[in-house]
PDB file of N, CA and C in Angstrom:
ATOM      1  N   MET A   1     -29.607  34.997  -9.267  1.00 65.00           N
ATOM      2  CA  MET A   1     -28.838  34.810  -8.058  1.00 65.00           C
ATOM      3  C   MET A   1     -29.770  34.629  -6.864  1.00 65.00           C
ATOM      4  N   GLY A   2     -30.360  35.667  -6.395  1.00 81.00           N
ATOM      5  CA  GLY A   2     -31.324  35.549  -5.299  1.00 81.00           C
ATOM      6  C   GLY A   2     -30.734  34.984  -4.031  1.00 81.00           C
ATOM      7  N   ASN A   3     -31.434  34.009  -3.475  1.00 90.00           N
ATOM      8  CA  ASN A   3     -31.045  33.409  -2.198  1.00 90.00           C
ATOM      9  C   ASN A   3     -30.302  32.086  -2.368  1.00 90.00           C
ATOM     10  N   ARG A   4     -29.594  31.918  -3.451  1.00 90.00           N
ATOM     11  CA  ARG A   4     -28.869  30.665  -3.681  1.00 90.00           C
ATOM     12  C   ARG A   4     -27.491  30.710  -3.048  1.00 90.00           C
ATOM     13  N   ALA A   5     -27.076  29.603  -2.544  1.00 90.00           N
ATOM     14  CA  ALA A   5     -25.726  29.444  -1.998  1.00 90.00           C
ATOM     15  C   ALA A   5     -25.163  28.124  -2.519  1.00 90.00           C
ATOM     16  N   SER A   6     -23.876  28.075  -2.683  1.00 88.00           N
ATOM     17  CA  SER A   6     -23.243  26.824  -3.082  1.00 88.00           C
ATOM     18  C   SER A   6     -22.051  26.568  -2.165  1.00 88.00           C
ATOM     19  N   TYR A   7     -21.585  25.360  -2.156  1.00 86.00           N
ATOM     20  CA  TYR A   7     -20.489  24.990  -1.280  1.00 86.00           C
ATOM     21  C   TYR A   7     -19.763  23.795  -1.859  1.00 86.00           C
ATOM     22  N   ILE A   8     -18.595  23.531  -1.330  1.00 89.00           N
ATOM     23  CA  ILE A   8     -17.850  22.327  -1.664  1.00 89.00           C
ATOM     24  C   ILE A   8     -17.616  21.558  -0.370  1.00 89.00           C
ATOM     25  N   ILE A   9     -17.376  20.284  -0.521  1.00 91.00           N
ATOM     26  CA  ILE A   9     -16.969  19.452   0.606  1.00 91.00           C
ATOM     27  C   ILE A   9     -15.522  19.086   0.322  1.00 91.00           C
ATOM     28  N   ASN A  10     -14.631  19.628   1.126  1.00 92.00           N
ATOM     29  CA  ASN A  10     -13.208  19.590   0.862  1.00 92.00           C
ATOM     30  C   ASN A  10     -12.499  18.593   1.761  1.00 92.00           C
ATOM     31  N   ARG A  11     -11.497  17.917   1.208  1.00 93.00           N
ATOM     32  CA  ARG A  11     -10.593  17.064   1.997  1.00 93.00           C
ATOM     33  C   ARG A  11      -9.192  17.613   1.821  1.00 93.00           C
ATOM     34  N   TYR A  12      -8.593  18.049   2.904  1.00 92.00           N
ATOM     35  CA  TYR A  12      -7.234  18.576   2.939  1.00 92.00           C
ATOM     36  C   TYR A  12      -6.303  17.380   3.087  1.00 92.00           C
ATOM     37  N   LEU A  13      -5.438  17.153   2.110  1.00 93.00           N
ATOM     38  CA  LEU A  13      -4.573  15.980   2.112  1.00 93.00           C
ATOM     39  C   LEU A  13      -3.120  16.418   1.974  1.00 93.00           C
ATOM     40  N   ASN A  14      -2.339  16.176   3.018  1.00 92.00           N
ATOM     41  CA  ASN A  14      -0.936  16.577   3.070  1.00 92.00           C
ATOM     42  C   ASN A  14      -0.064  15.358   2.791  1.00 92.00           C
ATOM     43  N   TYR A  15       0.695  15.373   1.696  1.00 93.00           N
ATOM     44  CA  TYR A  15       1.513  14.217   1.323  1.00 93.00           C
ATOM     45  C   TYR A  15       2.790  14.109   2.160  1.00 93.00           C
ATOM     46  N   SER A  16       3.277  15.216   2.719  1.00 90.00           N
ATOM     47  CA  SER A  16       4.488  15.185   3.530  1.00 90.00           C
ATOM     48  C   SER A  16       4.653  16.493   4.290  1.00 90.00           C
ATOM     49  N   ASN A  17       5.283  16.403   5.441  1.00 86.00           N
ATOM     50  CA  ASN A  17       5.620  17.639   6.145  1.00 86.00           C
ATOM     51  C   ASN A  17       7.128  17.888   6.153  1.00 86.00           C
ATOM     52  N   TYR A  18       7.881  17.119   5.356  1.00 85.00           N
ATOM     53  CA  TYR A  18       9.298  17.388   5.189  1.00 85.00           C
ATOM     54  C   TYR A  18       9.455  18.584   4.255  1.00 85.00           C
ATOM     55  N   CYS A  19      10.383  19.458   4.583  1.00 82.00           N
ATOM     56  CA  CYS A  19      10.574  20.654   3.771  1.00 82.00           C
ATOM     57  C   CYS A  19      12.048  21.054   3.788  1.00 82.00           C
ATOM     58  N   ILE A  20      12.478  21.640   2.687  1.00 78.00           N
ATOM     59  CA  ILE A  20      13.873  22.065   2.616  1.00 78.00           C
ATOM     60  C   ILE A  20      14.167  23.075   3.718  1.00 78.00           C
ATOM     61  N   PRO A  21      15.380  23.070   4.240  1.00 69.00           N
ATOM     62  CA  PRO A  21      15.706  23.948   5.366  1.00 69.00           C
ATOM     63  C   PRO A  21      15.674  25.437   5.025  1.00 69.00           C
ATOM     64  N   GLU A  22      15.687  25.796   3.771  1.00 61.00           N
ATOM     65  CA  GLU A  22      15.681  27.202   3.387  1.00 61.00           C
ATOM     66  C   GLU A  22      14.345  27.883   3.638  1.00 61.00           C
ATOM     67  N   LEU A  23      13.346  27.167   4.096  1.00 58.00           N
ATOM     68  CA  LEU A  23      12.032  27.750   4.345  1.00 58.00           C
ATOM     69  C   LEU A  23      11.677  27.671   5.835  1.00 58.00           C
ATOM     70  N   PRO A  24      12.418  28.349   6.683  1.00 57.00           N
ATOM     71  CA  PRO A  24      12.164  28.239   8.125  1.00 57.00           C
ATOM     72  C   PRO A  24      10.853  28.884   8.570  1.00 57.00           C
ATOM     73  N   VAL A  25      10.228  29.673   7.706  1.00 57.00           N
ATOM     74  CA  VAL A  25       8.977  30.318   8.060  1.00 57.00           C
ATOM     75  C   VAL A  25       7.852  29.293   8.247  1.00 57.00           C
ATOM     76  N   LEU A  26       8.022  28.124   7.667  1.00 56.00           N
ATOM     77  CA  LEU A  26       7.005  27.077   7.790  1.00 56.00           C
ATOM     78  C   LEU A  26       7.187  26.352   9.121  1.00 56.00           C
ATOM     79  N   LEU A  27       6.436  26.743  10.098  1.00 61.00           N
ATOM     80  CA  LEU A  27       6.601  26.208  11.444  1.00 61.00           C
ATOM     81  C   LEU A  27       6.221  24.744  11.557  1.00 61.00           C
ATOM     82  N   VAL A  28       5.413  24.244  10.647  1.00 67.00           N
ATOM     83  CA  VAL A  28       4.993  22.850  10.733  1.00 67.00           C
ATOM     84  C   VAL A  28       5.919  21.927   9.954  1.00 67.00           C
ATOM     85  N   SER A  29       6.883  22.464   9.247  1.00 74.00           N
ATOM     86  CA  SER A  29       7.768  21.624   8.440  1.00 74.00           C
ATOM     87  C   SER A  29       8.749  20.856   9.323  1.00 74.00           C
ATOM     88  N   ARG A  30       9.169  19.711   8.820  1.00 76.00           N
ATOM     89  CA  ARG A  30      10.093  18.848   9.542  1.00 76.00           C
ATOM     90  C   ARG A  30      11.258  18.470   8.632  1.00 76.00           C
ATOM     91  N   LYS A  31      12.339  18.053   9.266  1.00 75.00           N
ATOM     92  CA  LYS A  31      13.488  17.515   8.551  1.00 75.00           C
ATOM     93  C   LYS A  31      13.408  16.000   8.646  1.00 75.00           C
ATOM     94  N   LYS A  32      14.107  15.304   7.756  1.00 75.00           N
ATOM     95  CA  LYS A  32      14.062  13.839   7.733  1.00 75.00           C
ATOM     96  C   LYS A  32      14.434  13.226   9.086  1.00 75.00           C
ATOM     97  N   ARG A  33      15.259  13.879   9.848  1.00 76.00           N
ATOM     98  CA  ARG A  33      15.693  13.325  11.141  1.00 76.00           C
ATOM     99  C   ARG A  33      14.656  13.514  12.254  1.00 76.00           C
ATOM    100  N   ASP A  34      13.630  14.332  12.021  1.00 77.00           N
ATOM    101  CA  ASP A  34      12.619  14.597  13.043  1.00 77.00           C
ATOM    102  C   ASP A  34      11.669  13.410  13.193  1.00 77.00           C
ATOM    103  N   ALA A  35      11.415  13.028  14.431  1.00 82.00           N
ATOM    104  CA  ALA A  35      10.585  11.855  14.712  1.00 82.00           C
ATOM    105  C   ALA A  35       9.141  12.028  14.261  1.00 82.00           C
ATOM    106  N   ASP A  36       8.646  13.255  14.217  1.00 82.00           N
ATOM    107  CA  ASP A  36       7.245  13.458  13.847  1.00 82.00           C
ATOM    108  C   ASP A  36       7.060  13.848  12.375  1.00 82.00           C
ATOM    109  N   GLY A  37       8.090  13.618  11.575  1.00 84.00           N
ATOM    110  CA  GLY A  37       7.960  13.852  10.142  1.00 84.00           C
ATOM    111  C   GLY A  37       7.223  12.703   9.470  1.00 84.00           C
ATOM    112  N   PHE A  38       6.610  12.982   8.323  1.00 88.00           N
ATOM    113  CA  PHE A  38       5.925  11.914   7.592  1.00 88.00           C
ATOM    114  C   PHE A  38       5.971  12.171   6.089  1.00 88.00           C
ATOM    115  N   GLU A  39       5.793  11.102   5.368  1.00 91.00           N
ATOM    116  CA  GLU A  39       5.762  11.150   3.907  1.00 91.00           C
ATOM    117  C   GLU A  39       4.854  10.026   3.441  1.00 91.00           C
ATOM    118  N   LEU A  40       3.775  10.364   2.754  1.00 95.00           N
ATOM    119  CA  LEU A  40       2.837   9.351   2.287  1.00 95.00           C
ATOM    120  C   LEU A  40       3.267   8.802   0.935  1.00 95.00           C
ATOM    121  N   THR A  41       3.069   7.519   0.766  1.00 96.00           N
ATOM    122  CA  THR A  41       3.287   6.907  -0.540  1.00 96.00           C
ATOM    123  C   THR A  41       2.085   7.237  -1.429  1.00 96.00           C
ATOM    124  N   ILE A  42       2.223   7.013  -2.706  1.00 97.00           N
ATOM    125  CA  ILE A  42       1.102   7.254  -3.615  1.00 97.00           C
ATOM    126  C   ILE A  42      -0.077   6.340  -3.270  1.00 97.00           C
ATOM    127  N   PRO A  43       0.138   5.043  -3.006  1.00 97.00           N
ATOM    128  CA  PRO A  43      -1.011   4.218  -2.582  1.00 97.00           C
ATOM    129  C   PRO A  43      -1.692   4.730  -1.312  1.00 97.00           C
ATOM    130  N   GLN A  44      -0.938   5.280  -0.380  1.00 97.00           N
ATOM    131  CA  GLN A  44      -1.550   5.850   0.824  1.00 97.00           C
ATOM    132  C   GLN A  44      -2.383   7.085   0.477  1.00 97.00           C
ATOM    133  N   MET A  45      -1.888   7.911  -0.430  1.00 96.00           N
ATOM    134  CA  MET A  45      -2.645   9.090  -0.868  1.00 96.00           C
ATOM    135  C   MET A  45      -3.954   8.654  -1.533  1.00 96.00           C
ATOM    136  N   VAL A  46      -3.864   7.656  -2.397  1.00 96.00           N
ATOM    137  CA  VAL A  46      -5.053   7.166  -3.096  1.00 96.00           C
ATOM    138  C   VAL A  46      -6.066   6.614  -2.102  1.00 96.00           C
ATOM    139  N   GLU A  47      -5.604   5.877  -1.107  1.00 96.00           N
ATOM    140  CA  GLU A  47      -6.527   5.311  -0.113  1.00 96.00           C
ATOM    141  C   GLU A  47      -7.216   6.412   0.689  1.00 96.00           C
ATOM    142  N   LYS A  48      -6.467   7.424   1.088  1.00 95.00           N
ATOM    143  CA  LYS A  48      -7.077   8.540   1.821  1.00 95.00           C
ATOM    144  C   LYS A  48      -8.094   9.269   0.942  1.00 95.00           C
ATOM    145  N   ALA A  49      -7.782   9.435  -0.330  1.00 94.00           N
ATOM    146  CA  ALA A  49      -8.725  10.074  -1.251  1.00 94.00           C
ATOM    147  C   ALA A  49      -9.953   9.195  -1.459  1.00 94.00           C
ATOM    148  N   ARG A  50      -9.751   7.884  -1.577  1.00 94.00           N
ATOM    149  CA  ARG A  50     -10.882   6.954  -1.746  1.00 94.00           C
ATOM    150  C   ARG A  50     -11.829   7.038  -0.547  1.00 94.00           C
ATOM    151  N   GLU A  51     -11.270   7.053   0.652  1.00 94.00           N
ATOM    152  CA  GLU A  51     -12.088   7.173   1.866  1.00 94.00           C
ATOM    153  C   GLU A  51     -12.894   8.470   1.856  1.00 94.00           C
ATOM    154  N   ALA A  52     -12.244   9.554   1.448  1.00 93.00           N
ATOM    155  CA  ALA A  52     -12.920  10.849   1.420  1.00 93.00           C
ATOM    156  C   ALA A  52     -14.008  10.886   0.346  1.00 93.00           C
ATOM    157  N   LEU A  53     -13.747  10.276  -0.801  1.00 91.00           N
ATOM    158  CA  LEU A  53     -14.763  10.233  -1.863  1.00 91.00           C
ATOM    159  C   LEU A  53     -16.001   9.472  -1.403  1.00 91.00           C
ATOM    160  N   LYS A  54     -15.791   8.418  -0.642  1.00 91.00           N
ATOM    161  CA  LYS A  54     -16.928   7.655  -0.117  1.00 91.00           C
ATOM    162  C   LYS A  54     -17.774   8.495   0.831  1.00 91.00           C
ATOM    163  N   LEU A  55     -17.144   9.486   1.452  1.00 91.00           N
ATOM    164  CA  LEU A  55     -17.867  10.386   2.359  1.00 91.00           C
ATOM    165  C   LEU A  55     -18.553  11.533   1.611  1.00 91.00           C
ATOM    166  N   GLY A  56     -18.270  11.667   0.308  1.00 90.00           N
ATOM    167  CA  GLY A  56     -18.958  12.665  -0.496  1.00 90.00           C
ATOM    168  C   GLY A  56     -18.201  13.946  -0.790  1.00 90.00           C
ATOM    169  N   ILE A  57     -16.870  13.934  -0.680  1.00 90.00           N
ATOM    170  CA  ILE A  57     -16.145  15.170  -0.979  1.00 90.00           C
ATOM    171  C   ILE A  57     -16.349  15.580  -2.433  1.00 90.00           C
ATOM    172  N   THR A  58     -16.201  16.861  -2.688  1.00 88.00           N
ATOM    173  CA  THR A  58     -16.276  17.384  -4.054  1.00 88.00           C
ATOM    174  C   THR A  58     -14.966  18.038  -4.472  1.00 88.00           C
ATOM    175  N   GLU A  59     -14.024  18.134  -3.533  1.00 90.00           N
ATOM    176  CA  GLU A  59     -12.725  18.722  -3.847  1.00 90.00           C
ATOM    177  C   GLU A  59     -11.656  18.083  -2.978  1.00 90.00           C
ATOM    178  N   LEU A  60     -10.521  17.799  -3.606  1.00 91.00           N
ATOM    179  CA  LEU A  60      -9.362  17.296  -2.881  1.00 91.00           C
ATOM    180  C   LEU A  60      -8.300  18.387  -2.926  1.00 91.00           C
ATOM    181  N   HIS A  61      -7.910  18.862  -1.760  1.00 93.00           N
ATOM    182  CA  HIS A  61      -6.930  19.944  -1.633  1.00 93.00           C
ATOM    183  C   HIS A  61      -5.603  19.312  -1.219  1.00 93.00           C
ATOM    184  N   ILE A  62      -4.644  19.248  -2.142  1.00 93.00           N
ATOM    185  CA  ILE A  62      -3.365  18.580  -1.883  1.00 93.00           C
ATOM    186  C   ILE A  62      -2.325  19.621  -1.500  1.00 93.00           C
ATOM    187  N   VAL A  63      -1.676  19.383  -0.374  1.00 90.00           N
ATOM    188  CA  VAL A  63      -0.644  20.301   0.118  1.00 90.00           C
ATOM    189  C   VAL A  63       0.563  19.495   0.595  1.00 90.00           C
ATOM    190  N   GLY A  64       1.659  20.196   0.778  1.00 87.00           N
ATOM    191  CA  GLY A  64       2.855  19.575   1.317  1.00 87.00           C
ATOM    192  C   GLY A  64       4.020  20.546   1.259  1.00 87.00           C
ATOM    193  N   GLY A  65       5.063  20.214   1.991  1.00 78.00           N
ATOM    194  CA  GLY A  65       6.251  21.048   2.000  1.00 78.00           C
ATOM    195  C   GLY A  65       7.035  20.920   0.701  1.00 78.00           C
ATOM    196  N   LEU A  66       8.032  21.765   0.559  1.00 81.00           N
ATOM    197  CA  LEU A  66       8.944  21.659  -0.574  1.00 81.00           C
ATOM    198  C   LEU A  66       9.930  20.552  -0.222  1.00 81.00           C
ATOM    199  N   HIS A  67       9.560  19.351  -0.585  1.00 84.00           N
ATOM    200  CA  HIS A  67      10.267  18.144  -0.171  1.00 84.00           C
ATOM    201  C   HIS A  67      11.702  18.146  -0.699  1.00 84.00           C
ATOM    202  N   PRO A  68      12.664  17.765   0.142  1.00 84.00           N
ATOM    203  CA  PRO A  68      14.065  17.836  -0.271  1.00 84.00           C
ATOM    204  C   PRO A  68      14.507  16.750  -1.248  1.00 84.00           C
ATOM    205  N   SER A  69      13.754  15.641  -1.357  1.00 88.00           N
ATOM    206  CA  SER A  69      14.262  14.557  -2.202  1.00 88.00           C
ATOM    207  C   SER A  69      13.238  13.863  -3.095  1.00 88.00           C
ATOM    208  N   LEU A  70      11.969  14.199  -3.010  1.00 92.00           N
ATOM    209  CA  LEU A  70      10.999  13.545  -3.889  1.00 92.00           C
ATOM    210  C   LEU A  70      11.230  13.989  -5.332  1.00 92.00           C
ATOM    211  N   PRO A  71      11.279  13.035  -6.253  1.00 94.00           N
ATOM    212  CA  PRO A  71      11.474  13.412  -7.659  1.00 94.00           C
ATOM    213  C   PRO A  71      10.186  13.979  -8.259  1.00 94.00           C
ATOM    214  N   PHE A  72      10.322  14.716  -9.317  1.00 94.00           N
ATOM    215  CA  PHE A  72       9.177  15.291 -10.008  1.00 94.00           C
ATOM    216  C   PHE A  72       8.170  14.207 -10.387  1.00 94.00           C
ATOM    217  N   SER A  73       8.671  13.027 -10.730  1.00 96.00           N
ATOM    218  CA  SER A  73       7.799  11.927 -11.141  1.00 96.00           C
ATOM    219  C   SER A  73       6.825  11.530 -10.025  1.00 96.00           C
ATOM    220  N   TYR A  74       7.208  11.718  -8.756  1.00 96.00           N
ATOM    221  CA  TYR A  74       6.294  11.415  -7.645  1.00 96.00           C
ATOM    222  C   TYR A  74       5.007  12.225  -7.793  1.00 96.00           C
ATOM    223  N   TYR A  75       5.147  13.502  -8.066  1.00 95.00           N
ATOM    224  CA  TYR A  75       3.990  14.390  -8.169  1.00 95.00           C
ATOM    225  C   TYR A  75       3.146  14.057  -9.397  1.00 95.00           C
ATOM    226  N   VAL A  76       3.805  13.780 -10.494  1.00 96.00           N
ATOM    227  CA  VAL A  76       3.092  13.412 -11.716  1.00 96.00           C
ATOM    228  C   VAL A  76       2.339  12.099 -11.499  1.00 96.00           C
ATOM    229  N   ASP A  77       3.028  11.109 -10.926  1.00 97.00           N
ATOM    230  CA  ASP A  77       2.396   9.804 -10.684  1.00 97.00           C
ATOM    231  C   ASP A  77       1.261   9.923  -9.669  1.00 97.00           C
ATOM    232  N   MET A  78       1.426  10.773  -8.658  1.00 95.00           N
ATOM    233  CA  MET A  78       0.364  10.982  -7.670  1.00 95.00           C
ATOM    234  C   MET A  78      -0.880  11.553  -8.348  1.00 95.00           C
ATOM    235  N   LEU A  79      -0.692  12.564  -9.186  1.00 94.00           N
ATOM    236  CA  LEU A  79      -1.839  13.173  -9.859  1.00 94.00           C
ATOM    237  C   LEU A  79      -2.509  12.204 -10.831  1.00 94.00           C
ATOM    238  N   LYS A  80      -1.726  11.393 -11.510  1.00 95.00           N
ATOM    239  CA  LYS A  80      -2.301  10.380 -12.406  1.00 95.00           C
ATOM    240  C   LYS A  80      -3.128   9.366 -11.614  1.00 95.00           C
ATOM    241  N   ALA A  81      -2.587   8.911 -10.484  1.00 96.00           N
ATOM    242  CA  ALA A  81      -3.296   7.924  -9.663  1.00 96.00           C
ATOM    243  C   ALA A  81      -4.580   8.513  -9.086  1.00 96.00           C
ATOM    244  N   LEU A  82      -4.529   9.758  -8.646  1.00 94.00           N
ATOM    245  CA  LEU A  82      -5.730  10.393  -8.094  1.00 94.00           C
ATOM    246  C   LEU A  82      -6.756  10.664  -9.189  1.00 94.00           C
ATOM    247  N   SER A  83      -6.297  11.002 -10.368  1.00 92.00           N
ATOM    248  CA  SER A  83      -7.214  11.214 -11.491  1.00 92.00           C
ATOM    249  C   SER A  83      -7.903   9.902 -11.874  1.00 92.00           C
ATOM    250  N   ALA A  84      -7.140   8.816 -11.891  1.00 93.00           N
ATOM    251  CA  ALA A  84      -7.725   7.504 -12.187  1.00 93.00           C
ATOM    252  C   ALA A  84      -8.752   7.122 -11.129  1.00 93.00           C
ATOM    253  N   LEU A  85      -8.461   7.433  -9.878  1.00 90.00           N
ATOM    254  CA  LEU A  85      -9.407   7.162  -8.792  1.00 90.00           C
ATOM    255  C   LEU A  85     -10.674   7.984  -8.988  1.00 90.00           C
ATOM    256  N   ASN A  86     -10.523   9.226  -9.376  1.00 81.00           N
ATOM    257  CA  ASN A  86     -11.687  10.074  -9.626  1.00 81.00           C
ATOM    258  C   ASN A  86     -12.560   9.460 -10.721  1.00 81.00           C
ATOM    259  N   ASP A  87     -11.921   8.967 -11.782  1.00 83.00           N
ATOM    260  CA  ASP A  87     -12.679   8.321 -12.861  1.00 83.00           C
ATOM    261  C   ASP A  87     -13.378   7.062 -12.357  1.00 83.00           C
ATOM    262  N   GLU A  88     -12.650   6.252 -11.576  1.00 84.00           N
ATOM    263  CA  GLU A  88     -13.204   5.009 -11.024  1.00 84.00           C
ATOM    264  C   GLU A  88     -14.369   5.289 -10.071  1.00 84.00           C
ATOM    265  N   MET A  89     -14.161   6.150  -9.123  1.00 78.00           N
ATOM    266  CA  MET A  89     -15.187   6.452  -8.125  1.00 78.00           C
ATOM    267  C   MET A  89     -16.311   7.286  -8.728  1.00 78.00           C
ATOM    268  N   GLY A  90     -15.980   8.130  -9.675  1.00 66.00           N
ATOM    269  CA  GLY A  90     -16.996   8.961 -10.314  1.00 66.00           C
ATOM    270  C   GLY A  90     -18.028   8.127 -11.027  1.00 66.00           C
ATOM    271  N   SER A  91     -17.588   7.077 -11.702  1.00 55.00           N
ATOM    272  CA  SER A  91     -18.520   6.190 -12.392  1.00 55.00           C
ATOM    273  C   SER A  91     -19.454   5.511 -11.408  1.00 55.00           C
ATOM    274  N   ALA A  92     -18.916   5.110 -10.265  1.00 54.00           N
ATOM    275  CA  ALA A  92     -19.750   4.467  -9.246  1.00 54.00           C
ATOM    276  C   ALA A  92     -20.749   5.459  -8.672  1.00 54.00           C
ATOM    277  N   ARG A  93     -20.310   6.719  -8.466  1.00 51.00           N
ATOM    278  CA  ARG A  93     -21.224   7.723  -7.917  1.00 51.00           C
ATOM    279  C   ARG A  93     -22.337   8.033  -8.904  1.00 51.00           C
ATOM    280  N   VAL A  94     -21.996   8.097 -10.189  1.00 44.00           N
ATOM    281  CA  VAL A  94     -23.012   8.409 -11.195  1.00 44.00           C
ATOM    282  C   VAL A  94     -24.036   7.289 -11.273  1.00 44.00           C
ATOM    283  N   SER A  95     -23.587   6.033 -11.285  1.00 42.00           N
ATOM    284  CA  SER A  95     -24.540   4.932 -11.406  1.00 42.00           C
ATOM    285  C   SER A  95     -25.421   4.815 -10.165  1.00 42.00           C
ATOM    286  N   ARG A  96     -24.879   5.091  -8.981  1.00 44.00           N
ATOM    287  CA  ARG A  96     -25.678   5.041  -7.756  1.00 44.00           C
ATOM    288  C   ARG A  96     -26.718   6.151  -7.732  1.00 44.00           C
ATOM    289  N   ALA A  97     -26.323   7.324  -8.167  1.00 44.00           N
ATOM    290  CA  ALA A  97     -27.222   8.477  -8.077  1.00 44.00           C
ATOM    291  C   ALA A  97     -28.141   8.596  -9.282  1.00 44.00           C
ATOM    292  N   GLY A  98     -27.788   7.920 -10.374  1.00 43.00           N
ATOM    293  CA  GLY A  98     -28.597   8.007 -11.573  1.00 43.00           C
ATOM    294  C   GLY A  98     -28.531   9.363 -12.253  1.00 43.00           C
ATOM    295  N   ARG A  99     -27.436  10.076 -12.040  1.00 43.00           N
ATOM    296  CA  ARG A  99     -27.268  11.402 -12.616  1.00 43.00           C
ATOM    297  C   ARG A  99     -26.300  11.352 -13.783  1.00 43.00           C
ATOM    298  N   ALA A 100     -26.380  12.374 -14.614  1.00 38.00           N
ATOM    299  CA  ALA A 100     -25.472  12.471 -15.751  1.00 38.00           C
ATOM    300  C   ALA A 100     -24.199  13.239 -15.383  1.00 38.00           C
ATOM    301  N   SER A 101     -24.184  13.926 -14.256  1.00 43.00           N
ATOM    302  CA  SER A 101     -22.995  14.687 -13.887  1.00 43.00           C
ATOM    303  C   SER A 101     -22.497  14.228 -12.536  1.00 43.00           C
ATOM    304  N   ARG A 102     -21.242  14.572 -12.252  1.00 46.00           N
ATOM    305  CA  ARG A 102     -20.642  14.189 -10.982  1.00 46.00           C
ATOM    306  C   ARG A 102     -19.613  15.236 -10.577  1.00 46.00           C
ATOM    307  N   PRO A 103     -19.321  15.339  -9.292  1.00 48.00           N
ATOM    308  CA  PRO A 103     -18.289  16.273  -8.854  1.00 48.00           C
ATOM    309  C   PRO A 103     -16.916  15.797  -9.300  1.00 48.00           C
ATOM    310  N   GLU A 104     -16.035  16.707  -9.560  1.00 50.00           N
ATOM    311  CA  GLU A 104     -14.659  16.394  -9.934  1.00 50.00           C
ATOM    312  C   GLU A 104     -13.748  16.688  -8.762  1.00 50.00           C
ATOM    313  N   LEU A 105     -12.678  15.914  -8.647  1.00 52.00           N
ATOM    314  CA  LEU A 105     -11.648  16.230  -7.641  1.00 52.00           C
ATOM    315  C   LEU A 105     -10.907  17.453  -8.083  1.00 52.00           C
TER     316      LEU A 105
END
């Protein structure tokens, strides 16, 4: 152990701030009628992750409200798309760095 330290470079990525009304404790949550609400598409999530990977992140932290209408398939498809991006970008990072290992999202 000694004097070693380790760290991650994290990207906080929020897919939506819409949340079911039963969770009023979440002060940042919005309803669909609120003008400052947002919901990212899967391609938008992938693009934000791609930008962050180019900056050297080692972890993607995905958060969001308990969305009132997104189907379960949205989350599954989002994770599949981000995993594919990790594989795509990971190969590029390995070849550029000449290393056998790479950070995982």
